[in-house]
Amino acid sequence: MSEPRTQPPLKVEPVRRYRRPGYPTSEDFDPAVLLAHPYPFSSRFRTWVTTFGASSLLCSWVGAEPPEANGLENPLTIAKNGLPYRSSPFGTGMPSYISEDLARQVIERVFREAGYELKQGEQYRKGDVVFTTSGYDPGARVGYVWGDWESLDRRDAIIDWSTPKLGEAEIKNLIKQEAQDPAACSAQLERLAGQLKRMDPEGKRTKAIDEAMARKSVRGKAETLALILDEIQSEEGDERISLEEMKALEERKNGEHDFIAVINRYDLRFASHGWDRDLHEKQMKARQIENEDERRAALEKIEKEHAAKGLKELEEAVSDYLSWARSQGLQN
Amino acid sequence: MSSSRKLSVTFHLTHDCNLRCPYCYTGAKVGRHMTDEVATKAVDFSLAEARHQQADHLEIVFFGGEPLMRLQQLCDVADQFLERAEGLRLSFKLSTNGLLLNETTRRALAKRKVYVSVSLDGDPATQEQQRPTPNGRPYADQLAQMIPEWLEWNPCMNVTTVVTPAVADRLDQSVGWLVRQGFSYISIALDFSADWSAASMARLEKSLNRLAETYVRWHRDGRKVFVSCFDSRIQSHIRSNETQCACSFGLREFSIAPSGRLYPCVQFVGDDVGDSQYRIGDILTGFDETSRLSLHQQAKGDKSECGDCSLSGRCSKWCACINWTSTGRLDLASPALCHYEQMLIPIADRIATELFKKRNAHFIHRHYNPSYPVLDFVENLVIEERTQRDHERTTHAATTES
C-alpha cells in the first residue's frame, strides 16, 4: 500500500469567530416564502404537464399561484417600480435620483452585452398601446422606456399638482366658485389657460385657447378648455407611456413576445438617499473648473461614485429583467 | 437524519485501470481482479452483514481500478443481489472514468438500475494532463463524442472533478466547461494527498470566487446546476440544528478488495498486499472486530487541534480518508482541509445570502422545500422519459431510413 506524502506546510487553525450567515436555517425559515415563490419547473416539464391536463393539480400542490417559468421574476413590474410617481413641490431629505445619461449608459450596456441592438426613439405601436421607446430592438422585440417627466403620461403615471385637471367635478367646482367669488373663478380660468399654453410650446392651440376664454359662460370656457387639454394629452399619449399601457404590456395582451422594460427614474431602488456634505463639497469644487469638458467629466465622475450603489442595483434589475424575459420566450 | 438504516458496501472489482491518474489512491494498476468465487462469497457476506445490522437499505458501489473493465462480473454480482436480497431495498452505484461506457455497457447498467458517476477533471486539455492513458494516447476526441451520448442516456448524470494544485486556478473553467457540455450535477473533490501550499490554495480561492459568481448567474438564469462544494456547505448551515450524517468508517460502510479482504473505506484498499494496520477482516473469516472498532474510534475521536473552532460543525474533518491521506493519521485533522474549508464556507455563505435575499426560487426550493427531492425526481423523470422517447424516435427514424 502506498504511504501518504509528506506533511503539507499548511496548519490547522481554528476559527475563533464567524459571523452568522445571512440566510436562515431550516428552523428559522418562514414556510410562507415557499408559497410566495412557487417551484420553478422547467418549461419542458410544464409543457408535459399541460399536455396531460394536470397543471392545475400541480399548482395547488406546490403553491398558490401558477409558477413563473424557472422561478424568475420581473423586477420592473408596476408593483415594484414605484409608479405612479407622486411629485412633491417641496420637502427636505428627498432622494437623489440617478441622471438619465448615467442610467442609459448602464441600461444600454446590459442590453448590448445580452446581444440586443437598440434603436433610439422607436415608436411602439400595438393596438391601443402607443408610445415612444427609449431603446428598442425591433428584431428581438425587446427594449425599454426611461420613465421620467418627459416620457411618463401625466394622466396616470405621474400624479402632479401642477398638471391641470378639467373633469366634470372640476367644472362643477368652477361654476360653484363663480357664484361665490367671480374674481377668484376668473383668475382660476386664466391660470388654466396659461398652463395649457405652456403645455403647447409650439403655439398650435393658442388661438383655440383664446377663443375658449372669450366665451361668455364659465361652463362654456371650462368645457372648451377641457377639450383642448384632452387633445394635448392624447397627442402626448402617443409619445408617453401610461400606466394602462404598462399594465397591457405586463399582461402581454398585445403579443406574447414583446418585452419592454419600463425603468422609472423615480424608483427608490436606484436612488441614493440623503444630502451628503462630502458630495456637496466635491461638486462645488468641480463646478469651479473652467474648461467645460473637464468640468462636465468631473461632475459625471462624482455623480457616478455617489450613485454607484444605485447604478449597480439598476444594472442587476435590467439583467434580471432580461433573464426573466428569456424565460418567457424572448429570443437570445 | 434519515430513519432508514443503510449499509454501504464497495466492491473493488479490479486493481487494473485504463488510465494512469497520478493522484489515484487505489494503488498500482495491475491485472489483479476479483475472482468469480470471491465475488459470490462477497455477495453472501454483504447480505449476511446487512441482515445482521438489520439494515433496510443495502447500497452496493462498484469501484476499482476501473470497474467497467469487469463488466460481466459487475452484472453477475448485481444479478445475484437482485435475486437474493428479499426484503432489502437495493441500490447500485458505479464510479467510472467513462471510457468504456458505450451503448452496450449503458444498456446492461440501465437494466440493473446502476447509477453511474463519471470522473472528468474538466476540459480535454485538463483531462489529458491529469488523467493520461498508460501509453499517453490522446482520447479527447473520444470523450467529446461520448459525453453527448451519456447525457442523452442520463441527463442527470453526476460528474466528479478532482482538483490538484496544478489545476487549482482552472477549477472555474473546468466546471464551466462541464456545464456547457450539459452536466448539471458536479462533485468537486480535492486531492488531499497532494502538497498543497498557501500559494496553491490562494489560486484555488480565486477560482472558487469566480465559480461562485457563475453559480449565482446560473441560478438567476433559472439553470439547475448542483455544485457539491457550494451546495453541501450551504446545507451544513441550513441543517445545523440537525445531527449531521458523517461516514461510519468500517461500521455501516466498508470496502471489499479484489482479494476479499475488508477495509473501512475505499482509500485504504490501495495495493492490498502484505500486512496492513487498516485491514478489518476478510469475507471468509469475517470482521476483526477489535481492529474494526479501534480504527473507527481513532477516526471518529475529537480532533483536539480544532479546539472550539466556529466552523467545526460544518467542515469535513470527520472524513477519515481525507485526514489519513493528508497527515498519515486517522486522528489528526487535515491542515489542507482546514484551509480549504475556511476559504470555501464564507464563499458558499456569501452566495447563499445573495440568492436568499433575492428570493431566487431555485435556491429556496432546493434548500428549504422538504418536497424538493420528490419534485426534482419527478421533473428529472419527465426529462429522462422525453429524452429517451426522442432518442428512440430518432433511432427508429434512422433505422427506417436505412
Coordinates of N, CA and C in Angstrom, one line a residue, chain B residues 46-215:
Chain B
S46 N -22.0 -9.7 2.2 CA -22.7 -8.4 2.3 C -24.2 -8.6 2.7
L47 N -24.8 -9.6 2.2 CA -26.2 -9.8 2.6 C -26.3 -10.3 4.0
A48 N -25.4 -11.1 4.5 CA -25.4 -11.5 5.9 C -25.2 -10.3 6.8
E49 N -24.2 -9.5 6.4 CA -23.9 -8.3 7.3 C -25.1 -7.4 7.3
A50 N -25.8 -7.2 6.2 CA -27.0 -6.4 6.1 C -28.1 -6.9 7.1
R51 N -28.2 -8.2 7.0 CA -29.3 -8.8 7.9 C -28.8 -8.7 9.4
H52 N -27.6 -8.9 9.6 CA -27.0 -8.8 11.0 C -27.2 -7.4 11.5
Q53 N -27.1 -6.4 10.7 CA -27.2 -5.0 11.1 C -28.7 -4.5 11.1
Q54 N -29.6 -5.4 10.6 CA -31.0 -5.1 10.4 C -31.1 -3.9 9.5
A55 N -30.3 -3.8 8.5 CA -30.4 -2.7 7.5 C -31.6 -2.9 6.7
D56 N -32.3 -1.8 6.3 CA -33.4 -2.0 5.3 C -32.9 -1.5 3.9
H57 N -31.7 -1.0 3.8 CA -31.2 -0.5 2.5 C -29.8 -0.9 2.4
L58 N -29.5 -1.6 1.3 CA -28.2 -2.1 1.0 C -27.7 -1.4 -0.2
E59 N -26.7 -0.6 -0.1 CA -26.1 0.1 -1.2 C -24.8 -0.6 -1.7
I60 N -24.7 -0.9 -2.9 CA -23.5 -1.6 -3.5 C -22.9 -0.6 -4.4
V61 N -21.6 -0.3 -4.2 CA -20.8 0.6 -5.0 C -19.8 -0.2 -5.7
F62 N -19.8 -0.1 -7.0 CA -18.7 -0.8 -7.8 C -17.6 0.1 -8.1
F63 N -16.4 -0.3 -7.8 CA -15.2 0.5 -7.8 C -14.0 -0.3 -8.4
G64 N -12.9 0.3 -8.4 CA -11.7 -0.4 -9.0 C -10.4 0.2 -8.4
G65 N -9.5 0.4 -9.2 CA -9.3 0.5 -10.7 C -10.5 1.0 -11.4
E66 N -10.7 0.4 -12.6 CA -11.8 0.8 -13.4 C -12.8 -0.3 -13.5
P67 N -13.9 -0.2 -12.8 CA -14.8 -1.4 -12.7 C -15.4 -1.8 -14.0
L68 N -15.5 -1.0 -15.0 CA -16.1 -1.4 -16.2 C -15.2 -2.3 -17.0
M69 N -13.9 -2.5 -16.5 CA -13.1 -3.5 -17.2 C -13.5 -4.9 -16.8
R70 N -14.5 -4.9 -15.8 CA -15.0 -6.2 -15.3 C -16.5 -6.2 -15.4
L71 N -17.0 -5.7 -16.6 CA -18.4 -5.5 -16.8 C -19.3 -6.8 -16.5
Q72 N -18.8 -7.9 -17.0 CA -19.6 -9.1 -16.9 C -19.7 -9.5 -15.4
Q73 N -18.6 -9.4 -14.7 CA -18.7 -9.7 -13.3 C -19.6 -8.7 -12.5
L74 N -19.5 -7.5 -12.9 CA -20.4 -6.5 -12.3 C -21.8 -6.9 -12.5
C75 N -22.2 -7.2 -13.7 CA -23.6 -7.6 -13.9 C -23.9 -8.9 -13.2
D76 N -23.0 -9.8 -13.1 CA -23.3 -11.1 -12.3 C -23.5 -10.7 -10.9
V77 N -22.7 -9.9 -10.3 CA -22.8 -9.5 -8.9 C -24.2 -8.8 -8.7
A78 N -24.5 -7.9 -9.5 CA -25.8 -7.2 -9.4 C -26.9 -8.1 -9.5
D79 N -26.9 -9.1 -10.4 CA -28.0 -10.0 -10.6 C -28.1 -10.9 -9.4
Q80 N -27.0 -11.3 -8.8 CA -27.1 -12.1 -7.6 C -27.8 -11.4 -6.5
F81 N -27.4 -10.1 -6.3 CA -28.1 -9.3 -5.3 C -29.6 -9.2 -5.5
L82 N -29.9 -8.9 -6.8 CA -31.3 -8.7 -7.1 C -32.1 -10.0 -6.9
E83 N -31.5 -11.1 -7.1 CA -32.2 -12.4 -6.9 C -32.3 -12.7 -5.4
R84 N -31.4 -12.3 -4.6 CA -31.4 -12.8 -3.2 C -31.7 -11.8 -2.2
A85 N -31.8 -10.6 -2.5 CA -32.0 -9.6 -1.4 C -33.5 -9.4 -1.1
E86 N -34.1 -10.4 -0.6 CA -35.5 -10.3 -0.3 C -35.7 -9.3 0.9
G87 N -36.7 -8.5 0.8 CA -37.0 -7.6 1.9 C -36.0 -6.4 2.1
L88 N -34.9 -6.4 1.2 CA -33.9 -5.4 1.3 C -34.1 -4.4 0.2
R89 N -34.0 -3.1 0.5 CA -34.0 -2.2 -0.7 C -32.6 -2.1 -1.2
L90 N -32.4 -2.3 -2.5 CA -31.1 -2.3 -3.1 C -30.9 -1.1 -3.9
S91 N -29.6 -0.6 -3.9 CA -29.3 0.4 -4.9 C -27.8 0.2 -5.3
F92 N -27.6 0.4 -6.6 CA -26.2 0.2 -7.1 C -25.7 1.5 -7.6
K93 N -24.4 1.7 -7.3 CA -23.7 2.9 -7.8 C -22.4 2.4 -8.5
L94 N -21.9 3.3 -9.4 CA -20.7 2.9 -10.1 C -19.9 4.2 -10.3
S95 N -18.6 4.1 -10.1 CA -17.7 5.2 -10.3 C -16.8 4.8 -11.4
T96 N -16.8 5.6 -12.6 CA -16.0 5.2 -13.7 C -15.4 6.4 -14.4
N97 N -14.3 6.1 -15.2 CA -13.8 7.2 -16.0 C -14.5 7.4 -17.3
G98 N -15.4 6.5 -17.6 CA -16.4 6.6 -18.7 C -15.9 6.2 -20.0
L99 N -14.6 5.8 -20.2 CA -14.1 5.5 -21.5 C -14.7 4.2 -22.0
L100 N -15.2 3.3 -21.1 CA -15.8 2.1 -21.5 C -17.3 2.1 -21.4
L101 N -17.8 3.3 -21.3 CA -19.3 3.5 -21.1 C -20.0 3.6 -22.5
N102 N -19.9 2.5 -23.2 CA -20.5 2.6 -24.6 C -22.0 2.2 -24.5
E103 N -22.6 2.0 -25.6 CA -24.1 1.8 -25.6 C -24.4 0.4 -25.0
T104 N -23.6 -0.6 -25.3 CA -23.9 -1.9 -24.8 C -23.8 -1.9 -23.2
T105 N -22.7 -1.2 -22.8 CA -22.5 -1.1 -21.3 C -23.6 -0.4 -20.7
R106 N -24.0 0.7 -21.3 CA -25.1 1.5 -20.7 C -26.4 0.7 -20.6
R107 N -26.7 -0.1 -21.6 CA -27.9 -0.9 -21.6 C -27.8 -1.9 -20.4
A108 N -26.7 -2.5 -20.3 CA -26.5 -3.5 -19.2 C -26.7 -2.8 -17.8
L109 N -26.2 -1.7 -17.7 CA -26.2 -1.0 -16.4 C -27.7 -0.5 -16.1
A110 N -28.3 0.0 -17.2 CA -29.7 0.5 -17.0 C -30.6 -0.6 -16.6
K111 N -30.4 -1.7 -17.2 CA -31.2 -2.9 -16.9 C -31.2 -3.2 -15.4
R112 N -30.1 -3.0 -14.8 CA -29.9 -3.2 -13.3 C -30.0 -2.0 -12.5
K113 N -30.4 -0.9 -13.1 CA -30.6 0.4 -12.4 C -29.3 0.8 -11.6
V114 N -28.2 0.7 -12.3 CA -26.9 1.1 -11.7 C -26.8 2.6 -11.9
Y115 N -26.6 3.4 -10.9 CA -26.4 4.8 -11.0 C -25.0 5.1 -11.3
V116 N -24.7 5.8 -12.4 CA -23.4 6.0 -12.8 C -22.8 7.4 -12.5
S117 N -21.7 7.4 -12.0 CA -21.0 8.7 -11.8 C -19.7 8.7 -12.6
V118 N -19.5 9.7 -13.4 CA -18.2 9.6 -14.2 C -17.2 10.6 -13.6
S119 N -15.9 10.3 -13.8 CA -14.9 11.2 -13.3 C -14.3 11.9 -14.5
L120 N -14.5 13.2 -14.5 CA -13.9 14.0 -15.6 C -13.3 15.3 -14.9
D121 N -12.1 15.6 -15.2 CA -11.5 16.7 -14.5 C -11.6 18.0 -15.2
G122 N -12.3 18.1 -16.3 CA -12.6 19.4 -16.9 C -12.4 19.2 -18.4
D123 N -12.0 20.3 -19.0 CA -11.9 20.4 -20.5 C -10.9 19.4 -21.0
P124 N -10.8 19.0 -22.2 CA -9.9 17.9 -22.7 C -8.5 18.1 -22.3
A125 N -8.0 19.4 -22.3 CA -6.6 19.6 -22.0 C -6.3 19.3 -20.6
T126 N -7.2 19.7 -19.7 CA -7.0 19.4 -18.2 C -7.2 17.9 -18.0
Q127 N -8.2 17.3 -18.7 CA -8.4 15.9 -18.5 C -7.2 15.1 -18.9
E128 N -6.6 15.4 -20.1 CA -5.5 14.6 -20.5 C -4.3 14.8 -19.7
Q129 N -4.1 16.1 -19.1 CA -3.0 16.4 -18.3 C -3.1 15.6 -17.0
Q130 N -4.3 15.6 -16.4 CA -4.5 15.0 -15.1 C -4.7 13.5 -15.1
R131 N -5.3 13.0 -16.2 CA -5.7 11.6 -16.3 C -5.2 11.0 -17.6
P132 N -3.9 10.7 -17.7 CA -3.4 10.2 -19.0 C -3.6 8.7 -19.2
T133 N -3.6 8.3 -20.4 CA -3.6 6.8 -20.7 C -2.2 6.2 -20.4
P134 N -2.1 4.9 -20.2 CA -0.8 4.3 -20.0 C 0.2 4.6 -21.0
N135 N -0.2 4.7 -22.3 CA 0.8 5.0 -23.3 C 0.7 6.4 -23.8
G136 N 0.0 7.2 -23.1 CA -0.1 8.7 -23.4 C -1.0 8.9 -24.6
R137 N -1.7 8.0 -25.1 CA -2.6 8.2 -26.3 C -3.7 9.2 -25.9
P138 N -3.8 10.2 -26.8 CA -4.9 11.2 -26.5 C -6.3 10.6 -26.7
Y139 N -7.2 11.0 -25.9 CA -8.6 10.5 -26.0 C -9.6 11.6 -26.0
A140 N -9.2 12.8 -26.2 CA -10.2 13.9 -26.1 C -11.3 13.8 -27.1
D141 N -10.9 13.4 -28.3 CA -11.9 13.2 -29.3 C -13.0 12.2 -29.0
Q142 N -12.5 11.1 -28.4 CA -13.3 10.0 -28.0 C -14.3 10.5 -26.9
L143 N -13.8 11.2 -26.0 CA -14.7 11.8 -24.9 C -15.7 12.7 -25.5
A144 N -15.2 13.6 -26.4 CA -16.1 14.6 -27.0 C -17.3 13.9 -27.7
Q145 N -17.1 12.7 -28.2 CA -18.2 12.0 -28.9 C -19.1 11.3 -27.8
M146 N -18.4 10.9 -26.8 CA -19.2 10.1 -25.8 C -20.1 10.9 -24.9
I147 N -19.6 12.1 -24.5 CA -20.3 12.9 -23.5 C -21.7 13.1 -23.9
P148 N -22.0 13.6 -25.1 CA -23.4 13.8 -25.5 C -24.2 12.5 -25.4
E149 N -23.6 11.4 -25.7 CA -24.3 10.1 -25.7 C -24.7 9.8 -24.2
W150 N -23.7 10.0 -23.3 CA -24.0 9.8 -21.9 C -25.2 10.6 -21.4
L151 N -25.1 11.9 -21.8 CA -26.1 12.8 -21.3 C -27.5 12.6 -21.9
E152 N -27.5 12.1 -23.1 CA -28.7 11.7 -23.7 C -29.3 10.5 -23.0
W153 N -28.5 9.7 -22.6 CA -28.9 8.5 -21.8 C -29.4 8.9 -20.4
N154 N -28.6 9.7 -19.7 CA -29.0 10.2 -18.4 C -28.6 11.6 -18.2
P155 N -29.6 12.5 -18.5 CA -29.3 14.0 -18.4 C -28.9 14.4 -16.9
C156 N -29.2 13.5 -16.0 CA -28.9 13.9 -14.6 C -27.6 13.2 -14.1
M157 N -26.7 12.8 -15.0 CA -25.5 12.1 -14.6 C -24.6 13.0 -13.7
N158 N -24.0 12.4 -12.7 CA -23.1 13.1 -11.8 C -21.7 13.0 -12.4
V159 N -21.0 14.1 -12.3 CA -19.6 14.1 -12.7 C -18.7 14.5 -11.6
T160 N -17.6 13.8 -11.3 CA -16.7 14.1 -10.2 C -15.5 14.7 -10.8
T161 N -15.1 15.8 -10.3 CA -13.9 16.5 -10.8 C -12.8 16.6 -9.7
V162 N -11.7 16.1 -10.0 CA -10.6 16.1 -8.9 C -9.7 17.3 -9.2
V163 N -9.5 18.0 -8.1 CA -8.7 19.3 -8.2 C -7.3 19.0 -7.5
T164 N -6.3 19.2 -8.3 CA -4.9 19.2 -7.7 C -4.3 20.6 -7.7
P165 N -3.2 20.8 -7.0 CA -2.6 22.1 -7.0 C -2.3 22.6 -8.5
A166 N -2.0 21.7 -9.3 CA -1.6 22.1 -10.7 C -2.7 22.7 -11.5
V167 N -3.9 22.3 -11.2 CA -5.1 22.8 -11.9 C -6.0 23.7 -11.1
A168 N -5.6 24.1 -9.9 CA -6.4 24.8 -8.9 C -7.0 26.1 -9.5
D169 N -6.1 26.7 -10.4 CA -6.6 28.0 -10.9 C -7.6 27.8 -12.0
R170 N -7.8 26.6 -12.4 CA -8.7 26.4 -13.6 C -10.0 25.7 -13.2
L171 N -10.3 25.6 -11.9 CA -11.5 24.9 -11.4 C -12.7 25.5 -12.0
D172 N -12.8 26.9 -12.0 CA -14.0 27.5 -12.5 C -14.2 27.2 -14.0
Q173 N -13.1 27.2 -14.7 CA -13.1 26.9 -16.2 C -13.6 25.5 -16.4
S174 N -13.0 24.6 -15.6 CA -13.4 23.2 -15.8 C -14.8 23.0 -15.5
V175 N -15.3 23.5 -14.4 CA -16.7 23.4 -14.1 C -17.6 24.0 -15.2
G176 N -17.2 25.2 -15.6 CA -17.9 25.9 -16.7 C -18.0 25.0 -18.0
W177 N -16.9 24.4 -18.3 CA -16.8 23.5 -19.5 C -17.8 22.3 -19.3
L178 N -17.8 21.7 -18.1 CA -18.6 20.6 -17.9 C -20.1 21.0 -18.0
V179 N -20.4 22.1 -17.5 CA -21.8 22.6 -17.5 C -22.2 22.9 -19.0
R180 N -21.3 23.5 -19.7 CA -21.6 23.7 -21.1 C -21.8 22.4 -21.9
Q181 N -21.2 21.3 -21.5 CA -21.4 20.1 -22.1 C -22.8 19.5 -21.8
G182 N -23.4 20.0 -20.7 CA -24.7 19.6 -20.3 C -24.8 18.9 -18.9
F183 N -23.7 18.8 -18.2 CA -23.7 18.2 -16.9 C -24.4 19.2 -15.9
S184 N -25.2 18.7 -15.0 CA -25.9 19.6 -14.0 C -25.5 19.2 -12.6
Y185 N -24.9 18.1 -12.4 CA -24.5 17.6 -11.1 C -23.0 17.4 -11.0
I186 N -22.4 18.4 -10.4 CA -20.9 18.4 -10.4 C -20.4 18.2 -8.9
S187 N -19.6 17.1 -8.7 CA -19.0 16.9 -7.4 C -17.5 17.3 -7.6
I188 N -17.1 18.1 -6.6 CA -15.7 18.5 -6.6 C -14.9 17.9 -5.5
A189 N -13.8 17.3 -5.8 CA -13.0 16.6 -4.8 C -11.6 17.0 -4.9
L190 N -11.1 17.5 -3.8 CA -9.7 17.9 -3.8 C -8.8 16.7 -3.6
D191 N -7.7 16.7 -4.2 CA -6.7 15.7 -4.0 C -5.9 16.1 -2.7
F192 N -6.3 15.6 -1.6 CA -5.7 16.0 -0.3 C -4.4 15.3 0.0
S193 N -4.0 14.4 -0.9 CA -2.7 13.8 -0.7 C -1.6 14.6 -1.3
A194 N -2.0 15.6 -2.1 CA -1.1 16.5 -2.8 C -0.4 17.5 -1.8
D195 N 0.7 18.1 -2.3 CA 1.3 19.1 -1.5 C 0.7 20.4 -1.7
W196 N -0.3 20.7 -1.0 CA -1.0 22.0 -1.1 C -0.2 23.0 -0.3
S197 N -0.1 24.2 -0.8 CA 0.7 25.3 -0.1 C -0.3 26.5 0.0
A198 N 0.2 27.5 0.7 CA -0.6 28.7 0.8 C -0.8 29.3 -0.6
A199 N 0.2 29.2 -1.4 CA 0.1 29.8 -2.8 C -0.9 29.0 -3.6
S200 N -0.9 27.7 -3.6 CA -1.8 27.0 -4.4 C -3.3 27.1 -3.9
M201 N -3.4 27.3 -2.6 CA -4.7 27.5 -2.0 C -5.2 28.9 -2.4
A202 N -4.3 29.8 -2.5 CA -4.7 31.2 -2.9 C -5.3 31.2 -4.3
R203 N -4.6 30.4 -5.2 CA -5.1 30.3 -6.6 C -6.4 29.6 -6.6
L204 N -6.6 28.6 -5.8 CA -7.9 27.9 -5.7 C -9.0 28.8 -5.2
E205 N -8.6 29.7 -4.3 CA -9.6 30.6 -3.7 C -10.1 31.5 -4.8
K206 N -9.2 32.0 -5.6 CA -9.6 33.0 -6.7 C -10.6 32.2 -7.6
S207 N -10.2 31.0 -7.9 CA -11.0 30.2 -8.9 C -12.4 29.9 -8.3
L208 N -12.4 29.6 -7.0 CA -13.7 29.4 -6.3 C -14.6 30.6 -6.3
N209 N -14.0 31.8 -6.2 CA -14.7 33.0 -6.2 C -15.3 33.3 -7.6
R210 N -14.6 33.0 -8.6 CA -15.1 33.1 -10.0 C -16.2 32.1 -10.2
L211 N -16.0 30.9 -9.7 CA -17.0 29.9 -9.9 C -18.3 30.3 -9.1
A212 N -18.1 30.9 -8.0 CA -19.3 31.4 -7.2 C -20.1 32.4 -7.9
E213 N -19.5 33.3 -8.6 CA -20.2 34.3 -9.4 C -21.0 33.6 -10.5
T214 N -20.4 32.6 -11.1 CA -21.1 31.9 -12.2 C -22.2 31.1 -11.6
Y215 N -22.0 30.5 -10.5 CA -23.1 29.8 -9.8 C -24.3 30.6 -9.6

